[in-house]
mmCIF file of C-alpha atoms in Angstrom:
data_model
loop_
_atom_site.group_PDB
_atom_site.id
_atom_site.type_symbol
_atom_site.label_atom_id
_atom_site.label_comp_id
_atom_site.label_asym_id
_atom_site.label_seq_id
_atom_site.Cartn_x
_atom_site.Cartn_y
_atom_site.Cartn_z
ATOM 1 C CA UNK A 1 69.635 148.469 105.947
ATOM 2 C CA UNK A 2 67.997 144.881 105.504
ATOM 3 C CA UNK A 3 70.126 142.183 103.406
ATOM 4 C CA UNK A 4 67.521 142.409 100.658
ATOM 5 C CA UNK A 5 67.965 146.189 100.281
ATOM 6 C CA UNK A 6 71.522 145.475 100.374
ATOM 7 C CA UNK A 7 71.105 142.853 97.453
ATOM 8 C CA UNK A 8 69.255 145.245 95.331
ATOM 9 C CA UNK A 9 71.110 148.074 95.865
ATOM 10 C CA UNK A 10 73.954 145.917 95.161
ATOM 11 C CA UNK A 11 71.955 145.135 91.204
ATOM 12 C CA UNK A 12 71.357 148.134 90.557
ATOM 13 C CA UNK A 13 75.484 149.591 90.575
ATOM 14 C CA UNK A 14 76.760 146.218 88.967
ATOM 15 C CA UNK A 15 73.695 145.851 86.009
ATOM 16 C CA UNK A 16 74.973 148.735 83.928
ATOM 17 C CA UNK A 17 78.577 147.553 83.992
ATOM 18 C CA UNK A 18 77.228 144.065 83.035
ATOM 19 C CA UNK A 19 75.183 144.743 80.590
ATOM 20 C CA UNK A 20 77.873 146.980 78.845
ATOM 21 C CA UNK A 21 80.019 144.003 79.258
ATOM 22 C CA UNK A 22 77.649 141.770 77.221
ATOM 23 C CA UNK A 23 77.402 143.933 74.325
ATOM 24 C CA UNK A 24 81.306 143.523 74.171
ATOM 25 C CA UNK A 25 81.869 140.478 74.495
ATOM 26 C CA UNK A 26 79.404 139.890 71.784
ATOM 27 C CA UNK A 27 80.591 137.030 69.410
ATOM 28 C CA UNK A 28 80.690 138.296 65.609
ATOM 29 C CA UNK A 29 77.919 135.189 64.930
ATOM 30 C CA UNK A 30 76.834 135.191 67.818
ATOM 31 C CA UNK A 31 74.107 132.252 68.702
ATOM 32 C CA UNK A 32 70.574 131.775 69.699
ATOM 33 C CA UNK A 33 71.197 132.183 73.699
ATOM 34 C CA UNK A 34 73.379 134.867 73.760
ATOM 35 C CA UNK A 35 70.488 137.021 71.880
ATOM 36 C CA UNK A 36 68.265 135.610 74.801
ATOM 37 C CA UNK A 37 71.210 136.844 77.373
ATOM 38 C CA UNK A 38 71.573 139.971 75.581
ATOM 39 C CA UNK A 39 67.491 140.666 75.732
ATOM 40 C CA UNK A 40 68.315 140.236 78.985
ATOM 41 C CA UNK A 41 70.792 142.591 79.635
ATOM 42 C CA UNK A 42 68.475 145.207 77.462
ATOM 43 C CA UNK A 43 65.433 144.666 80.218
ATOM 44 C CA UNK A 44 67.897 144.368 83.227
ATOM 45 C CA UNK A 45 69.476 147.992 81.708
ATOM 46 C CA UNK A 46 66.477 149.699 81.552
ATOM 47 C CA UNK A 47 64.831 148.824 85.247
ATOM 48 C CA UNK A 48 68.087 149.868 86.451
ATOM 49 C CA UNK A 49 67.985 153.039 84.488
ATOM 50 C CA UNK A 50 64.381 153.838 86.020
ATOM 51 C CA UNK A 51 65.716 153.126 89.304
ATOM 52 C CA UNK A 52 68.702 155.609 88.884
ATOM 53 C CA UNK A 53 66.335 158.274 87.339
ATOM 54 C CA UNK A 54 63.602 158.009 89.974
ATOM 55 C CA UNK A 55 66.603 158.702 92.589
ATOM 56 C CA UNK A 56 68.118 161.764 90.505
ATOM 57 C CA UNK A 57 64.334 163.170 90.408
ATOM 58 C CA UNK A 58 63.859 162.773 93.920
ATOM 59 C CA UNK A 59 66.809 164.564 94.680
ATOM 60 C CA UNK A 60 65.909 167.667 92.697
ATOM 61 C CA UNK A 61 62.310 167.680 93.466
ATOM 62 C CA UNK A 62 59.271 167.783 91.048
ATOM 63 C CA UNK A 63 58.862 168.561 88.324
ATOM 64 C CA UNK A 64 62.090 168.732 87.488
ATOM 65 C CA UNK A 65 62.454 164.774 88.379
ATOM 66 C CA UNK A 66 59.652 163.820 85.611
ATOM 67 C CA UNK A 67 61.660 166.325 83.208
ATOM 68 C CA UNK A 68 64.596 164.313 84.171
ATOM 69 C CA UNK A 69 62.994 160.883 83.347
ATOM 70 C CA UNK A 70 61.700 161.829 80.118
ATOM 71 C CA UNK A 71 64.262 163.407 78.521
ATOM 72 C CA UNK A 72 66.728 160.956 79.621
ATOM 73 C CA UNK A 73 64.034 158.199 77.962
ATOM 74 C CA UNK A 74 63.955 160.328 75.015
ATOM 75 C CA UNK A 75 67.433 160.236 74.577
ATOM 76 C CA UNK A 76 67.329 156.669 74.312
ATOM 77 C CA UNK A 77 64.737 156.787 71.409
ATOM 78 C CA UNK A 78 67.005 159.384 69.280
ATOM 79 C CA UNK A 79 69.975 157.397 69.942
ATOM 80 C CA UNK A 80 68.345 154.107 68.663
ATOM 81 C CA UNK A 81 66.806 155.849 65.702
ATOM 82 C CA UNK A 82 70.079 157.929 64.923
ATOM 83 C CA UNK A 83 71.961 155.049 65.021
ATOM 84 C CA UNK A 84 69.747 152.301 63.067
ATOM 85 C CA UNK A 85 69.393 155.230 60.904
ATOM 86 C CA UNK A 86 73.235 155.710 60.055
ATOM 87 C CA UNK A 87 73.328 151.736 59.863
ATOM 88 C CA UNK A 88 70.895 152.781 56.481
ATOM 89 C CA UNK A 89 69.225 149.710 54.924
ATOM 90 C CA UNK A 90 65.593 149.628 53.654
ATOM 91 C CA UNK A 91 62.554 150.605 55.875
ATOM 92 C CA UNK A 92 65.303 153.358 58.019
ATOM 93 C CA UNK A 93 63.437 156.341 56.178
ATOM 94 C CA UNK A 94 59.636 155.535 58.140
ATOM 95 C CA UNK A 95 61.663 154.128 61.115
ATOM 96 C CA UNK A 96 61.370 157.750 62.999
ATOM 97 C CA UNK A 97 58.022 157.998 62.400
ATOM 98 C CA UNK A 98 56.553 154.769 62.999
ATOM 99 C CA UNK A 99 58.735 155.008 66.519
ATOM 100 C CA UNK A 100 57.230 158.131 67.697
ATOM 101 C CA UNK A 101 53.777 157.401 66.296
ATOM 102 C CA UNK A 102 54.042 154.505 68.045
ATOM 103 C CA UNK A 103 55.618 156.593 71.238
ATOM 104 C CA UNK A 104 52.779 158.345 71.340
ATOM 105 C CA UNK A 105 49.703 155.561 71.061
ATOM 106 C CA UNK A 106 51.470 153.500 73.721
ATOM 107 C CA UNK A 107 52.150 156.842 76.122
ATOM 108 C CA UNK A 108 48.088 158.059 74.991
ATOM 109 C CA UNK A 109 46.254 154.844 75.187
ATOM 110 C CA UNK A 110 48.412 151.912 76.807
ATOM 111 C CA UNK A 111 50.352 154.151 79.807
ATOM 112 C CA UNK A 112 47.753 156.291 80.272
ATOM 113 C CA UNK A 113 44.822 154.090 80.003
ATOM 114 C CA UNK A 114 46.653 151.185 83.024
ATOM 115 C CA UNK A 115 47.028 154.496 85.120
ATOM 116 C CA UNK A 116 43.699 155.580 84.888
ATOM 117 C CA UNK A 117 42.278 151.782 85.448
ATOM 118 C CA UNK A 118 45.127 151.297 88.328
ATOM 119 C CA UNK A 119 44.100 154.126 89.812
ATOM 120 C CA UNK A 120 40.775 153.913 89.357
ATOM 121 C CA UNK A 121 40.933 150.277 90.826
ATOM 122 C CA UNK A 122 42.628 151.303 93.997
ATOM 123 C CA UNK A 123 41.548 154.072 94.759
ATOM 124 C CA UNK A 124 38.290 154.741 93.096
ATOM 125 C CA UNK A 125 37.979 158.363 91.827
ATOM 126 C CA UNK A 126 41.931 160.604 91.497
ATOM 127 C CA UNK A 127 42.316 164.400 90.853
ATOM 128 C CA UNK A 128 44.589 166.190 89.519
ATOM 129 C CA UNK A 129 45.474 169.853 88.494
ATOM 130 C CA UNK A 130 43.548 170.777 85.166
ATOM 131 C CA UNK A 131 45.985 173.652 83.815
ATOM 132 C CA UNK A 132 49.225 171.717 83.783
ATOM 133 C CA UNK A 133 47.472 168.960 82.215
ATOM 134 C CA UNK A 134 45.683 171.178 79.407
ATOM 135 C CA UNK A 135 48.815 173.052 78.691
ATOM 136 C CA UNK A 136 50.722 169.620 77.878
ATOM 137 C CA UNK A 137 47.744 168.664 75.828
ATOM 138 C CA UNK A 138 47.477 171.855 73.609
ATOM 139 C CA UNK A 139 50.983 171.602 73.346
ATOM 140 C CA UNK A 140 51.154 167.819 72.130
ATOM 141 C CA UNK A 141 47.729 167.987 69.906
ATOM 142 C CA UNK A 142 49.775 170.895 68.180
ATOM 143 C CA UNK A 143 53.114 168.614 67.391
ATOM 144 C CA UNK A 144 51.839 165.720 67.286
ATOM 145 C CA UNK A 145 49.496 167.117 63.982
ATOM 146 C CA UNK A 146 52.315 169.259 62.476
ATOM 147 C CA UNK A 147 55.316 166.471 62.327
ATOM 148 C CA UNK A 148 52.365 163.223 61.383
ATOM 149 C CA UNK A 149 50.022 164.980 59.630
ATOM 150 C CA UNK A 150 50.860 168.429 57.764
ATOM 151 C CA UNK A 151 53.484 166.228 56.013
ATOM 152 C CA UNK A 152 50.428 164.579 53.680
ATOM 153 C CA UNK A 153 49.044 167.448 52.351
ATOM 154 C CA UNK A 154 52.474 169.795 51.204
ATOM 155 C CA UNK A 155 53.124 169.921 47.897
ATOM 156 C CA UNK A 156 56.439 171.271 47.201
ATOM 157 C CA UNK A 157 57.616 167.808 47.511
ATOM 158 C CA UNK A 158 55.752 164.736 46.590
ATOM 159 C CA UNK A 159 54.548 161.790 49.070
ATOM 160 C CA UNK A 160 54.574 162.048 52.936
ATOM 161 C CA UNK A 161 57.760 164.149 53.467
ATOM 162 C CA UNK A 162 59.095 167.814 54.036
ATOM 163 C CA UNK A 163 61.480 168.950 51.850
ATOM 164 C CA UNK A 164 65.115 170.099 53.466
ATOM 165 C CA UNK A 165 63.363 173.552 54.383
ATOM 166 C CA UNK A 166 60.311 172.680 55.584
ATOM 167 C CA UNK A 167 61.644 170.012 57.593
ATOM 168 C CA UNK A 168 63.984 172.917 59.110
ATOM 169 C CA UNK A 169 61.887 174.749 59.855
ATOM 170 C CA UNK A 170 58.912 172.154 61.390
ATOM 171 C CA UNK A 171 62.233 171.198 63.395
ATOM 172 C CA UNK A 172 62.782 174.689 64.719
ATOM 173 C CA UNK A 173 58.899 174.760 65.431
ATOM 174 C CA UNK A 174 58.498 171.463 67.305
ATOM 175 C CA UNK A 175 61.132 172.830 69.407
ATOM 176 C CA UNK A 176 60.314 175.821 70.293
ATOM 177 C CA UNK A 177 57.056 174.380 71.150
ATOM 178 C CA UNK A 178 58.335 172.209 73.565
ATOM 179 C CA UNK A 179 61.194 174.445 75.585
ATOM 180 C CA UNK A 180 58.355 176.484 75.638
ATOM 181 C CA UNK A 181 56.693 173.999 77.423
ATOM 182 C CA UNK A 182 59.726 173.171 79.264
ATOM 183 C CA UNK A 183 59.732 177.023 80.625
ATOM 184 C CA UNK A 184 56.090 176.775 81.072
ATOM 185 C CA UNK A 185 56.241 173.642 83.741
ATOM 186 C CA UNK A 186 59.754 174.319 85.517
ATOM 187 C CA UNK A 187 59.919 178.225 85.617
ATOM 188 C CA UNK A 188 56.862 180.947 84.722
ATOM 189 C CA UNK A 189 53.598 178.004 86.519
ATOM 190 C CA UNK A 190 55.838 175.203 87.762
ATOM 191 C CA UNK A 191 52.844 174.868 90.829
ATOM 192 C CA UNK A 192 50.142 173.988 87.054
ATOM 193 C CA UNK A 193 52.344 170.617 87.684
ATOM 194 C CA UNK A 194 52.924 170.295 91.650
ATOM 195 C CA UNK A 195 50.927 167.325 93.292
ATOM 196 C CA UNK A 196 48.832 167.533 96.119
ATOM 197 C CA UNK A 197 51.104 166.368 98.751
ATOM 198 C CA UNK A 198 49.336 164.243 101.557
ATOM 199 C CA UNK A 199 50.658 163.804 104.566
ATOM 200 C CA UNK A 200 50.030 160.088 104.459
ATOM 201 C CA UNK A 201 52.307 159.731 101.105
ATOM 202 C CA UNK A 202 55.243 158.737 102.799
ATOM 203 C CA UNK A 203 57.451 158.421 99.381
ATOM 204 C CA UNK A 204 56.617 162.272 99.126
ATOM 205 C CA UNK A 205 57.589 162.962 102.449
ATOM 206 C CA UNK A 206 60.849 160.498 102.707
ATOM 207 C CA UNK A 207 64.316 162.182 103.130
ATOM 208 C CA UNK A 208 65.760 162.671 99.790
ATOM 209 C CA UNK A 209 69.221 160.993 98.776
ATOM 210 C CA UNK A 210 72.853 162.416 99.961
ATOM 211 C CA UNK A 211 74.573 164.180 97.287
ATOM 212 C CA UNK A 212 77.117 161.163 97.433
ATOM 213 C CA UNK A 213 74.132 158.654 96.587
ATOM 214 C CA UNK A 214 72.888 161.477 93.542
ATOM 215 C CA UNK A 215 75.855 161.831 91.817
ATOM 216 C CA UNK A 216 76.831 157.862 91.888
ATOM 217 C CA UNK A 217 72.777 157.338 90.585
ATOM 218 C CA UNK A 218 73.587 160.090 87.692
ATOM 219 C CA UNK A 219 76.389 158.267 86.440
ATOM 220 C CA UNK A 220 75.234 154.902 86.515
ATOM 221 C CA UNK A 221 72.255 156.302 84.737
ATOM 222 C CA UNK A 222 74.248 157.384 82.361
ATOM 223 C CA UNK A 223 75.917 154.207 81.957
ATOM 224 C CA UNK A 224 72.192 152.221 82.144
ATOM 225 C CA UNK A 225 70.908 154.604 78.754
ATOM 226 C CA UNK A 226 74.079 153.732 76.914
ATOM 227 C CA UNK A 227 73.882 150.022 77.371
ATOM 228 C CA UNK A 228 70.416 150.442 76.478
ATOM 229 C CA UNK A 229 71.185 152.378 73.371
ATOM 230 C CA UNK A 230 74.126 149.525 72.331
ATOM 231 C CA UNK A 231 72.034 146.394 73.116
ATOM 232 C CA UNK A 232 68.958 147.785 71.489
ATOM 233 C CA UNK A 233 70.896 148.644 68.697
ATOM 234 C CA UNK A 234 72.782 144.821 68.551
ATOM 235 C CA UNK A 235 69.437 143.407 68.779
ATOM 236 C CA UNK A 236 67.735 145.212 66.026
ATOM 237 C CA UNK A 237 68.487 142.750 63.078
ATOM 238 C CA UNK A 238 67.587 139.959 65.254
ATOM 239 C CA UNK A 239 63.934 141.712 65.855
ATOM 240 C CA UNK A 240 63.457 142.330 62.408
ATOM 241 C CA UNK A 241 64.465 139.081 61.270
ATOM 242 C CA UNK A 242 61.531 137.413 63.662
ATOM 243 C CA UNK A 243 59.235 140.062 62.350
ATOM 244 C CA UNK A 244 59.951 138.942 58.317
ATOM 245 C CA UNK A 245 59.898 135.388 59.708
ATOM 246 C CA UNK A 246 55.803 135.841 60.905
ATOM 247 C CA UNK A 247 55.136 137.774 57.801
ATOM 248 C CA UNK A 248 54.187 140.887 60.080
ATOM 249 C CA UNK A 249 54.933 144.272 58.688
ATOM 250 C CA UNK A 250 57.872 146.322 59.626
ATOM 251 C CA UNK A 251 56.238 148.802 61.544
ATOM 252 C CA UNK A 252 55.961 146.661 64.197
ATOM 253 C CA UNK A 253 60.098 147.143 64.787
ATOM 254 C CA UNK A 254 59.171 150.920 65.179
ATOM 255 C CA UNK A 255 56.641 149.544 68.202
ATOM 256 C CA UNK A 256 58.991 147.032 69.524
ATOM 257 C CA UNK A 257 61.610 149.835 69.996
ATOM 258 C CA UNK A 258 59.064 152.254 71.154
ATOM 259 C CA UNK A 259 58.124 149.777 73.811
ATOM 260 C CA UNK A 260 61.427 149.321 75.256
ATOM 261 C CA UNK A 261 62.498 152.584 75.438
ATOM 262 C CA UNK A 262 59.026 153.378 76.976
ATOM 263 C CA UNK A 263 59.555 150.822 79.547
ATOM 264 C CA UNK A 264 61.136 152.902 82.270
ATOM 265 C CA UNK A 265 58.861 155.739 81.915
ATOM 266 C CA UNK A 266 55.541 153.505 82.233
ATOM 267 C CA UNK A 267 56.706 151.457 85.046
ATOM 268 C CA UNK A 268 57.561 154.821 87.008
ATOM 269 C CA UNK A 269 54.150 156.128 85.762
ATOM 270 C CA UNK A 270 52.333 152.830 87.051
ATOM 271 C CA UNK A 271 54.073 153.399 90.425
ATOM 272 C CA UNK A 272 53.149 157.079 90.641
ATOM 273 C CA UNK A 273 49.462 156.148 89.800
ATOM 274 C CA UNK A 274 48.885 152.713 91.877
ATOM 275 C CA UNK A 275 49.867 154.986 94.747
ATOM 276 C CA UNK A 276 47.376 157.793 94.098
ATOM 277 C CA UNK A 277 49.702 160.337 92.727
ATOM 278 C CA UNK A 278 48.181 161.002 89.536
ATOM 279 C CA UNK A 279 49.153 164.280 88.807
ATOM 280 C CA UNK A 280 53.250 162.604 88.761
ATOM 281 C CA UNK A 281 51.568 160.092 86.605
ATOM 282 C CA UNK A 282 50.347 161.851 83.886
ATOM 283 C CA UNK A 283 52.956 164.522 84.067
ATOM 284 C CA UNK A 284 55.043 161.723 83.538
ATOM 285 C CA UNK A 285 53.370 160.249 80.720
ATOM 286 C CA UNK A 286 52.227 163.514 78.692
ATOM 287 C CA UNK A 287 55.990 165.279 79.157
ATOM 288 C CA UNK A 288 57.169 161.755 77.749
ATOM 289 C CA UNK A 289 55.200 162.290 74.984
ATOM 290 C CA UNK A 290 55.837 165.544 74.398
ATOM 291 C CA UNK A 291 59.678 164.399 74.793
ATOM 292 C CA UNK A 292 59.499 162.003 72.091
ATOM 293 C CA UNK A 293 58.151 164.287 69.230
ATOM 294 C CA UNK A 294 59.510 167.963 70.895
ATOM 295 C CA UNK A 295 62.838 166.429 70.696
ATOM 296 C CA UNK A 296 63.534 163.519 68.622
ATOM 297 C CA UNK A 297 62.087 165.464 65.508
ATOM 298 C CA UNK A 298 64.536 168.346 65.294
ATOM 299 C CA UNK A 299 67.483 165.797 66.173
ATOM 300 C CA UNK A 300 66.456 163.341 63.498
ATOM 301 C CA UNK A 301 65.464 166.297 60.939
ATOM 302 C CA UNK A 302 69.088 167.535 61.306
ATOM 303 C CA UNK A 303 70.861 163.794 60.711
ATOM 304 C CA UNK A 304 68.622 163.307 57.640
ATOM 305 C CA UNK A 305 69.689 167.090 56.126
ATOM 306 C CA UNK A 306 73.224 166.938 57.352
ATOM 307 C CA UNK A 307 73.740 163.441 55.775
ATOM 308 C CA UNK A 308 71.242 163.295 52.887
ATOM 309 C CA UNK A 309 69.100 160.169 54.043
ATOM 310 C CA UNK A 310 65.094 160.163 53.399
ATOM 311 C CA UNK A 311 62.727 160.733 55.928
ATOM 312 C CA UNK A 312 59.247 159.990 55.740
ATOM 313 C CA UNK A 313 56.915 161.679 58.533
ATOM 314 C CA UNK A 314 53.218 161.635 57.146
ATOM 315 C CA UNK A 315 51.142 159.070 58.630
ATOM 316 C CA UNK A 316 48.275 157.098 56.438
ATOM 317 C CA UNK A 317 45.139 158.096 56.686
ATOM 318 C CA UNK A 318 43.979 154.852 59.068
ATOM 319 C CA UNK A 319 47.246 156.231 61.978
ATOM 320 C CA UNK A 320 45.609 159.787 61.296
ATOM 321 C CA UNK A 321 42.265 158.136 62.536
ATOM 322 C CA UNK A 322 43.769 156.234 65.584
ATOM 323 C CA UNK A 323 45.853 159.672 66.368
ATOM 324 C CA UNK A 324 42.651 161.856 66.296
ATOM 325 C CA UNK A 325 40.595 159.598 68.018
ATOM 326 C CA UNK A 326 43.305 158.930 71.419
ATOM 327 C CA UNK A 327 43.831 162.601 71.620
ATOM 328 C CA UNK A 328 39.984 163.104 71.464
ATOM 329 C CA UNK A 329 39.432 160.728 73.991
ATOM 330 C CA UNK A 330 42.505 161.766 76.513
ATOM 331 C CA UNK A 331 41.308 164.962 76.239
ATOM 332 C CA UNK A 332 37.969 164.192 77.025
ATOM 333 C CA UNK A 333 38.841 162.154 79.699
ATOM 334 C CA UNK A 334 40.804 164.717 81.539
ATOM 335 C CA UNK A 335 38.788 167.660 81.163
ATOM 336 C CA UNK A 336 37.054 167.244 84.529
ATOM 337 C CA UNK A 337 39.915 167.033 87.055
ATOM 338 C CA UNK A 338 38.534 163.494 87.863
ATOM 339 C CA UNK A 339 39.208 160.219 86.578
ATOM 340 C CA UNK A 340 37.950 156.766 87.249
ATOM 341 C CA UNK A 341 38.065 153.116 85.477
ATOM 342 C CA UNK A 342 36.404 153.708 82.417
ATOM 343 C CA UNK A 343 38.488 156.405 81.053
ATOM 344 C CA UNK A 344 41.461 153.888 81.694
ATOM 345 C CA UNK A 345 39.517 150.584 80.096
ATOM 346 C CA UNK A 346 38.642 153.042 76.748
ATOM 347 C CA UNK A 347 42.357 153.836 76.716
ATOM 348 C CA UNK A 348 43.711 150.182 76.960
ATOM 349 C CA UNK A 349 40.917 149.016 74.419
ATOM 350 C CA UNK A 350 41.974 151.474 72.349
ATOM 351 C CA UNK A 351 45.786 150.069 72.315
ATOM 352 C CA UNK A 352 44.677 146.527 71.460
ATOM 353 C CA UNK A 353 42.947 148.351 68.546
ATOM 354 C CA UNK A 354 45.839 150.017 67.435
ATOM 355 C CA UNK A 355 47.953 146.961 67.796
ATOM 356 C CA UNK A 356 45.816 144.601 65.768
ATOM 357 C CA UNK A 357 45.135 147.089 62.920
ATOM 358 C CA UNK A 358 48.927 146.941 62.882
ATOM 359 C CA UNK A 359 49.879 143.484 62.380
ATOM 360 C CA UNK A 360 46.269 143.395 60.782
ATOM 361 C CA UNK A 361 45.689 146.156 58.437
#
């Protein structure tokens, strides 16, 4: 083993530890640079946690290992929501749904669009299987449309919200929807979501971890999503103070969260795409997505019901636009099999769109 793999190894078994240690040693008023140490800490917590999950899912073999990554990413969104949410203040009642709408653009349009222009980059023209990709797509168009969108046009309760039983039950829905999916990609057509292996992809091929190694990376990446959780949490007011202090709106906290919780799964995404294994790629990317709604939905339905707080889900009409028109385009882009770099420029245009119709409405 070479120093520097010794060095990084090293990182990644001390960063969770230290980053826990920052959040409690956190001053009450605490100043400028330890916000700047703490963002540090958050970033350091979450390439660890990548790191630890990539070695878990390489140990059990795909696709359990992309299940394991988004779920454990996903469980970082709820707990950031959950717990801003039980802080209460104004803006908490849109902050689940600007955070998954906003899951979902950057996983359609920003993770999936660099993959497809990586890729397309690199190595031209990728393939991947059509059915697992369809049945994650049918699955998320579904979701996505009954938690954003159905919510406008109820009546039984007036603006953008469920009441307590249609919420229930939308929760039950969204998921069943996705354990069905779940059952669908691990158990009844697990080989929809199999790669191609090559025998030139060495990181296919390459000896998976000792059990010792798998159970030290499971806790540590257990340790790596709570620090995450706690400093994202911490830093929250300081985020939405810099937002107020631009005059920017307040959905942009949902994005800013969404984009650090997304972090791990699009850097493992990026990885699986820049070395031609789309099909790990987009699993990774759609399941996220799927993750984010199939999951945090029911959790954060429950919280609201259980302890009386609003929750708005309906999306404007101008979201319901940008929704329609990245699963459109996704979909289009992926009906063939075959992907190259203009799918992936579309995508990442797309984004920028997104983003500046944001902060510029």
């Amino acid at each position: 083993m070479s120093v520097i793999t010794k060095v990084v190894r090293r990182w990644t078994e001390i960063v969770p530890f230290l980053s826990l240690l920052l959040y409690f040693l956190k001053p009450t008023d605490s100043p400028g640079w330890y916000n700047v140490v703490l963002i540090g800490g958050l970033i350091s917590a979450v390439l660890v946690a990548v790191h630890h999950a990539e070695v878990v899912a390489h140990k059990v073999g795909e696709p359990y290992g992309t299940l394991v990554l988004a779920i454990a990413v996903t469980t970082i969104e709820v707990a950031l929501i959950v717990s801003l949410m039980l802080a209460g203040g104004p803006g908490t009642e849109t902050l689940a749904r600007d955070t998954i709408f906003a899951a979902i653009m950057i996983i359609l349009n920003a993770i999936t669009g660099i993959c497809l222009l990586v890729g397309g980059l690199r190595h031209r023209e990728q393939t991947f299987g059509l059915d697992g990709i369809s049945a994650a797509l049918v699955a998320l168009l579904a979701i996505a449309f009954l938690t954003m969108v159905l919510p406008n046009f109820t009546t039984t309760q007036v603006g953008p919200s469920y009441s307590n039983s249609q919420l229930l039950f939308v929760g039950i829905v969204t998921l069943v929807i996705y354990l069905s999916f779940v059952f669908i990609q691990t158990i009844r057509h697990r080989d929809y979501f199999l790669p191609e292996v090559g025998e030139e992809n060495s990181e296919v091929h390459a000896a998976p971890p000792t059990t010792k190694v798998f159970v030290m990376s499971l806790v540590l990446l257990v340790l790596a999503l709570v620090a995450v959780v706690l400093l994202g949490k911490s830093l929250s007011p300081v985020i939405e103070l810099g937002i107020e202090s631009i005059g920017a709106p307040k959905t942009l906290v949902g994005i800013i969260i969404a984009m650090v919780v997304l972090l791990p799964e699009g850097l493992a995404a990026y990885r699986a795409a820049k070395n031609n294994r789309l099909q790990n790629s987009l699993n990774l990317a759609l399941g996220s997505a799927l993750a984010s709604i199939g999951l945090t939905i029911p959790v954060v339905a429950g919280v609201s019901i259980l302890m009386g707080f609003d929750l708005l889900l309906g999306i404007d009409s101008k979201s319901s636009v940008l929704l329609l028109i990245s699963l459109l385009v996704v979909m289009m882009s992926l009906r063939t099999g075959k992907t190259n770099i203009l799918q992936g420029i579309i995508l990442v245009l797309l984004f920028f769109v997104y983003l500046f119709v944001t902060i510029i409405p």
